[in-house]
């Protein structure tokens, strides 16, 4: 047994021999480690990968806990995005949880997140509603957003199919712009003549610009971002994280509506 093992064992023996509060036990071990830091170094040398795994696991758990606390605090002071009629959305209008998504059609992580959040809506068809908004900053990102809004005027289902097509061909859209966007619009069955006319509509351009400004005014810097009943969730988070936060938001909403 190495020197560090003997020292830790001695600390544990002292703990067992002197019953006390849990914090006293921990303090005894800490004292040993403070007095003999070589214990930690030897442990790392002998069990390096295992020690690093413990550190990383602890850090991830700590980060998740911080995110939970931050989300709960945000629910208490929710952001209030503009949700005008005619927006592309999935799920019932009166769902207890509304998810507002700020997305960029040429953002790789937005493509990942799009599938995740749509799966979430499918898993909770009565309890969740998704409203799609734009955080478009590049030329072709803005063009893709305009195409989406114009196609949504024709048929929301075609607009969502167009979204999937753009996310699947981001590189082509980024390089060739309207040429590829026209092709995807044709593939989903959009009326080309009406689309060409609607792409010139000022109100659609204003909507895309207003969405982007709203995202920036909220302090968002990257995409995607989700507002779950007004509480921000940043990044392409795993579905289990969204599931958890949706559950928290639903419970908070029920509690707030209980007399």
C-alpha positions as a Python dict, from the first residue, in 0.01 Angstrom:
ca = {
    (1, 'X'): (0, 0, 0),
    (2, 'X'): (137, 343, -99),
    (3, 'X'): (205, 623, 141),
    (4, 'X'): (-110, 813, 38),
    (5, 'X'): (-327, 503, 98),
    (6, 'X'): (-186, 464, 450),
    (7, 'X'): (-256, 829, 528),
    (8, 'X'): (-613, 820, 400),
    (9, 'X'): (-671, 493, 585),
    (10, 'X'): (-539, 653, 903),
    (11, 'X'): (-777, 942, 860),
    (12, 'X'): (-1067, 704, 817),
    (13, 'X'): (-964, 506, 1127),
    (14, 'X'): (-963, 828, 1325),
    (15, 'X'): (-1306, 906, 1190),
    (16, 'X'): (-1441, 567, 1296),
    (17, 'X'): (-1275, 586, 1637),
    (18, 'X'): (-1414, 933, 1707),
    (19, 'X'): (-1784, 944, 1620),
    (20, 'X'): (-1885, 1295, 1523),
    (21, 'X'): (-2088, 1491, 1277),
    (22, 'X'): (-2043, 1419, 907),
    (23, 'X'): (-1883, 1757, 845),
    (24, 'X'): (-1622, 1678, 1113),
    (25, 'X'): (-1538, 1355, 932),
    (26, 'X'): (-1492, 1537, 606),
    (27, 'X'): (-1277, 1801, 774),
    (28, 'X'): (-1041, 1534, 912),
    (29, 'X'): (-982, 1395, 562),
    (30, 'X'): (-935, 1746, 428),
    (31, 'X'): (-674, 1815, 695),
    (32, 'X'): (-479, 1507, 592),
    (33, 'X'): (-488, 1616, 229),
    (34, 'X'): (-384, 1973, 318),
    (35, 'X'): (-94, 1848, 525),
    (36, 'X'): (10, 1590, 264),
    (37, 'X'): (-73, 1717, -88),
    (38, 'X'): (152, 1447, -230),
    (39, 'X'): (-139, 1211, -170),
    (40, 'X'): (-334, 1373, -450),
    (41, 'X'): (-36, 1378, -686),
    (42, 'X'): (36, 1011, -626),
    (43, 'X'): (-329, 923, -675),
    (44, 'X'): (-334, 1106, -1008),
    (45, 'X'): (-16, 932, -1120),
    (46, 'X'): (-154, 589, -1031),
    (47, 'X'): (-517, 641, -1133),
    (48, 'X'): (-497, 934, -1375),
    (49, 'X'): (-781, 850, -1617),
    (50, 'X'): (-1014, 744, -1337),
    (51, 'X'): (-942, 1061, -1140),
    (52, 'X'): (-1004, 1279, -1446),
    (53, 'X'): (-1329, 1100, -1516),
    (54, 'X'): (-1448, 1170, -1162),
    (55, 'X'): (-1354, 1538, -1200),
    (56, 'X'): (-1532, 1567, -1536),
    (57, 'X'): (-1842, 1387, -1409),
    (58, 'X'): (-1856, 1615, -1106),
    (59, 'X'): (-1811, 1924, -1325),
    (60, 'X'): (-2092, 1816, -1559),
    (61, 'X'): (-2323, 1747, -1267),
    (62, 'X'): (-2239, 2086, -1120),
    (63, 'X'): (-2307, 2256, -1454),
    (64, 'X'): (-2645, 2085, -1488),
    (65, 'X'): (-2740, 2192, -1140),
    (66, 'X'): (-2644, 2551, -1218),
    (67, 'X'): (-2857, 2536, -1534),
    (68, 'X'): (-3153, 2408, -1333),
    (69, 'X'): (-3118, 2693, -1085),
    (70, 'X'): (-3080, 2948, -1364),
    (71, 'X'): (-3387, 2812, -1544),
    (72, 'X'): (-3600, 2824, -1229),
    (73, 'X'): (-3493, 3182, -1167),
    (74, 'X'): (-3574, 3277, -1528),
    (75, 'X'): (-3921, 3123, -1500),
    (76, 'X'): (-3991, 3361, -1214),
    (77, 'X'): (-3904, 3656, -1441),
    (78, 'X'): (-3990, 3534, -1792),
    (79, 'X'): (-3908, 3713, -2115),
    (80, 'X'): (-4210, 3810, -2325),
    (81, 'X'): (-4155, 3768, -2700),
    (82, 'X'): (-4403, 3908, -2951),
    (83, 'X'): (-4628, 3626, -3076),
    (84, 'X'): (-4839, 3774, -3353),
    (85, 'X'): (-5099, 3575, -3548),
    (86, 'X'): (-4984, 3386, -3854),
    (87, 'X'): (-4654, 3263, -3713),
    (88, 'X'): (-4533, 2917, -3804),
    (89, 'X'): (-4614, 2696, -3507),
    (90, 'X'): (-4674, 2337, -3402),
    (91, 'X'): (-4903, 2221, -3124),
    (92, 'X'): (-5223, 2365, -2974),
    (93, 'X'): (-5257, 2738, -2921),
    (94, 'X'): (-5366, 2684, -2560),
    (95, 'X'): (-5085, 2445, -2463),
    (96, 'X'): (-4959, 2502, -2107),
    (97, 'X'): (-4601, 2524, -2232),
    (98, 'X'): (-4495, 2742, -2526),
    (99, 'X'): (-4146, 2703, -2670),
    (100, 'X'): (-4025, 2994, -2882),
    (101, 'X'): (-3727, 2896, -3095),
    (102, 'X'): (-3480, 3150, -3235),
    (103, 'X'): (-3295, 2986, -3522),
    (104, 'X'): (-3061, 3051, -3814),
    (105, 'X'): (-3113, 2830, -4119),
    (106, 'X'): (-2739, 2813, -4183),
    (107, 'X'): (-2642, 2726, -3824),
    (108, 'X'): (-2529, 2365, -3790),
    (109, 'X'): (-2646, 2342, -3429),
    (110, 'X'): (-2987, 2483, -3526),
    (111, 'X'): (-3024, 2193, -3766),
    (112, 'X'): (-2958, 1950, -3482),
    (113, 'X'): (-3192, 2133, -3246),
    (114, 'X'): (-3475, 2146, -3499),
    (115, 'X'): (-3516, 1769, -3498),
    (116, 'X'): (-3489, 1756, -3120),
    (117, 'X'): (-3759, 2011, -3049),
    (118, 'X'): (-3997, 1866, -3310),
    (119, 'X'): (-3957, 1525, -3148),
    (120, 'X'): (-4039, 1687, -2814),
    (121, 'X'): (-4359, 1832, -2960),
    (122, 'X'): (-4452, 1492, -3104),
    (123, 'X'): (-4396, 1331, -2763),
    (124, 'X'): (-4619, 1590, -2593),
    (125, 'X'): (-4882, 1684, -2853),
    (126, 'X'): (-5132, 1825, -2603),
    (127, 'X'): (-4895, 1998, -2363),
    (128, 'X'): (-4645, 2186, -2577),
    (129, 'X'): (-4651, 2442, -2855),
    (130, 'X'): (-4354, 2546, -3070),
    (131, 'X'): (-4334, 2892, -3228),
    (132, 'X'): (-4053, 2943, -3479),
    (133, 'X'): (-3870, 3276, -3496),
    (134, 'X'): (-3556, 3391, -3674),
    (135, 'X'): (-3212, 3500, -3563),
    (136, 'X'): (-3075, 3551, -3913),
    (137, 'X'): (-2760, 3756, -3960),
    (138, 'X'): (-2607, 3652, -4294),
    (139, 'X'): (-2738, 3729, -4644),
    (140, 'X'): (-2841, 3374, -4730),
    (141, 'X'): (-2969, 3310, -4378),
    (142, 'X'): (-3205, 3605, -4422),
    (143, 'X'): (-3308, 3481, -4768),
    (144, 'X'): (-3385, 3135, -4629),
    (145, 'X'): (-3592, 3294, -4353),
    (146, 'X'): (-3789, 3495, -4611),
    (147, 'X'): (-3855, 3184, -4818),
    (148, 'X'): (-3978, 3004, -4507),
    (149, 'X'): (-4218, 3284, -4417),
    (150, 'X'): (-4343, 3316, -4776),
    (151, 'X'): (-4406, 2942, -4806),
    (152, 'X'): (-4578, 2946, -4467),
    (153, 'X'): (-4837, 3182, -4621),
    (154, 'X'): (-4919, 2908, -4874),
    (155, 'X'): (-4911, 2603, -4647),
    (156, 'X'): (-4748, 2566, -4302),
    (157, 'X'): (-4675, 2197, -4365),
    (158, 'X'): (-4478, 2289, -4676),
    (159, 'X'): (-4290, 2552, -4475),
    (160, 'X'): (-4181, 2294, -4217),
    (161, 'X'): (-4078, 2057, -4497),
    (162, 'X'): (-3881, 2344, -4654),
    (163, 'X'): (-3704, 2394, -4321),
    (164, 'X'): (-3597, 2031, -4314),
    (165, 'X'): (-3470, 2062, -4670),
    (166, 'X'): (-3260, 2369, -4594),
    (167, 'X'): (-3108, 2216, -4282),
    (168, 'X'): (-3018, 1907, -4487),
    (169, 'X'): (-2846, 2121, -4753),
    (170, 'X'): (-2693, 2402, -4552),
    (171, 'X'): (-2363, 2398, -4739),
    (172, 'X'): (-2536, 2429, -5078),
    (173, 'X'): (-2763, 2709, -4956),
    (174, 'X'): (-2466, 2892, -4808),
    (175, 'X'): (-2277, 2875, -5137),
    (176, 'X'): (-2555, 2915, -5396),
    (177, 'X'): (-2835, 3097, -5215),
    (178, 'X'): (-3157, 3145, -5412),
    (179, 'X'): (-3070, 2877, -5668),
    (180, 'X'): (-3087, 2606, -5402),
    (181, 'X'): (-3369, 2770, -5206),
    (182, 'X'): (-3582, 2774, -5524),
    (183, 'X'): (-3505, 2406, -5580),
    (184, 'X'): (-3605, 2311, -5225),
    (185, 'X'): (-3924, 2518, -5252),
    (186, 'X'): (-4012, 2332, -5571),
    (187, 'X'): (-3943, 1997, -5403),
    (188, 'X'): (-4192, 2070, -5124),
    (189, 'X'): (-4459, 2177, -5373),
    (190, 'X'): (-4464, 2554, -5321),
    (191, 'X'): (-4634, 2769, -5586),
    (192, 'X'): (-4337, 2932, -5761),
    (193, 'X'): (-4528, 3233, -5893),
    (194, 'X'): (-4687, 3320, -5558),
    (195, 'X'): (-4356, 3258, -5383),
    (196, 'X'): (-4176, 3506, -5611),
    (197, 'X'): (-4438, 3768, -5533),
    (198, 'X'): (-4443, 3708, -5157),
    (199, 'X'): (-4064, 3721, -5130),
    (200, 'X'): (-4098, 4093, -5211),
    (201, 'X'): (-4341, 4161, -4926),
    (202, 'X'): (-4211, 4420, -4685),
    (203, 'X'): (-4404, 4275, -4392),
    (204, 'X'): (-4216, 3946, -4422),
    (205, 'X'): (-3879, 4122, -4435),
    (206, 'X'): (-3985, 4329, -4136),
    (207, 'X'): (-4082, 4012, -3945),
    (208, 'X'): (-3741, 3852, -3997),
    (209, 'X'): (-3565, 4173, -3896),
    (210, 'X'): (-3788, 4217, -3590),
    (211, 'X'): (-3722, 3859, -3477),
    (212, 'X'): (-3348, 3912, -3501),
    (213, 'X'): (-3366, 4242, -3315),
    (214, 'X'): (-3579, 4087, -3044),
    (215, 'X'): (-3325, 3808, -2994),
    (216, 'X'): (-3044, 4060, -2964),
    (217, 'X'): (-3248, 4280, -2729),
    (218, 'X'): (-3293, 3975, -2505),
    (219, 'X'): (-2913, 3949, -2492),
    (220, 'X'): (-2881, 3637, -2705),
    (221, 'X'): (-2557, 3606, -2897),
    (222, 'X'): (-2572, 3265, -3060),
    (223, 'X'): (-2820, 3015, -3198),
    (224, 'X'): (-3027, 2821, -3130),
    (225, 'X'): (-3206, 2964, -2826),
    (226, 'X'): (-3535, 2841, -2683),
    (227, 'X'): (-3771, 3030, -2457),
    (228, 'X'): (-3963, 2775, -2251),
    (229, 'X'): (-4253, 2976, -2111),
    (230, 'X'): (-4019, 3273, -2130),
    (231, 'X'): (-3715, 3109, -1967),
    (232, 'X'): (-3408, 3087, -2196),
    (233, 'X'): (-3243, 2757, -2281),
    (234, 'X'): (-2935, 2813, -2495),
    (235, 'X'): (-2781, 2576, -2746),
    (236, 'X'): (-2866, 2242, -2905),
    (237, 'X'): (-2933, 2074, -2571),
    (238, 'X'): (-3025, 1703, -2550),
    (239, 'X'): (-3393, 1619, -2557),
    (240, 'X'): (-3385, 1498, -2196),
    (241, 'X'): (-3285, 1849, -2085),
    (242, 'X'): (-3573, 2006, -2276),
    (243, 'X'): (-3806, 1739, -2138),
    (244, 'X'): (-3700, 1827, -1785),
    (245, 'X'): (-3739, 2202, -1834),
    (246, 'X'): (-4078, 2160, -2003),
    (247, 'X'): (-4191, 1957, -1703),
    (248, 'X'): (-4069, 2226, -1463),
    (249, 'X'): (-4241, 2499, -1665),
    (250, 'X'): (-4568, 2303, -1677),
    (251, 'X'): (-4565, 2251, -1299),
    (252, 'X'): (-4483, 2618, -1239),
    (253, 'X'): (-4771, 2719, -1465),
    (254, 'X'): (-5017, 2493, -1285),
    (255, 'X'): (-4902, 2622, -946),
    (256, 'X'): (-4944, 2982, -1061),
    (257, 'X'): (-5300, 2911, -1182),
    (258, 'X'): (-5407, 2729, -866),
    (259, 'X'): (-5631, 2950, -645),
}
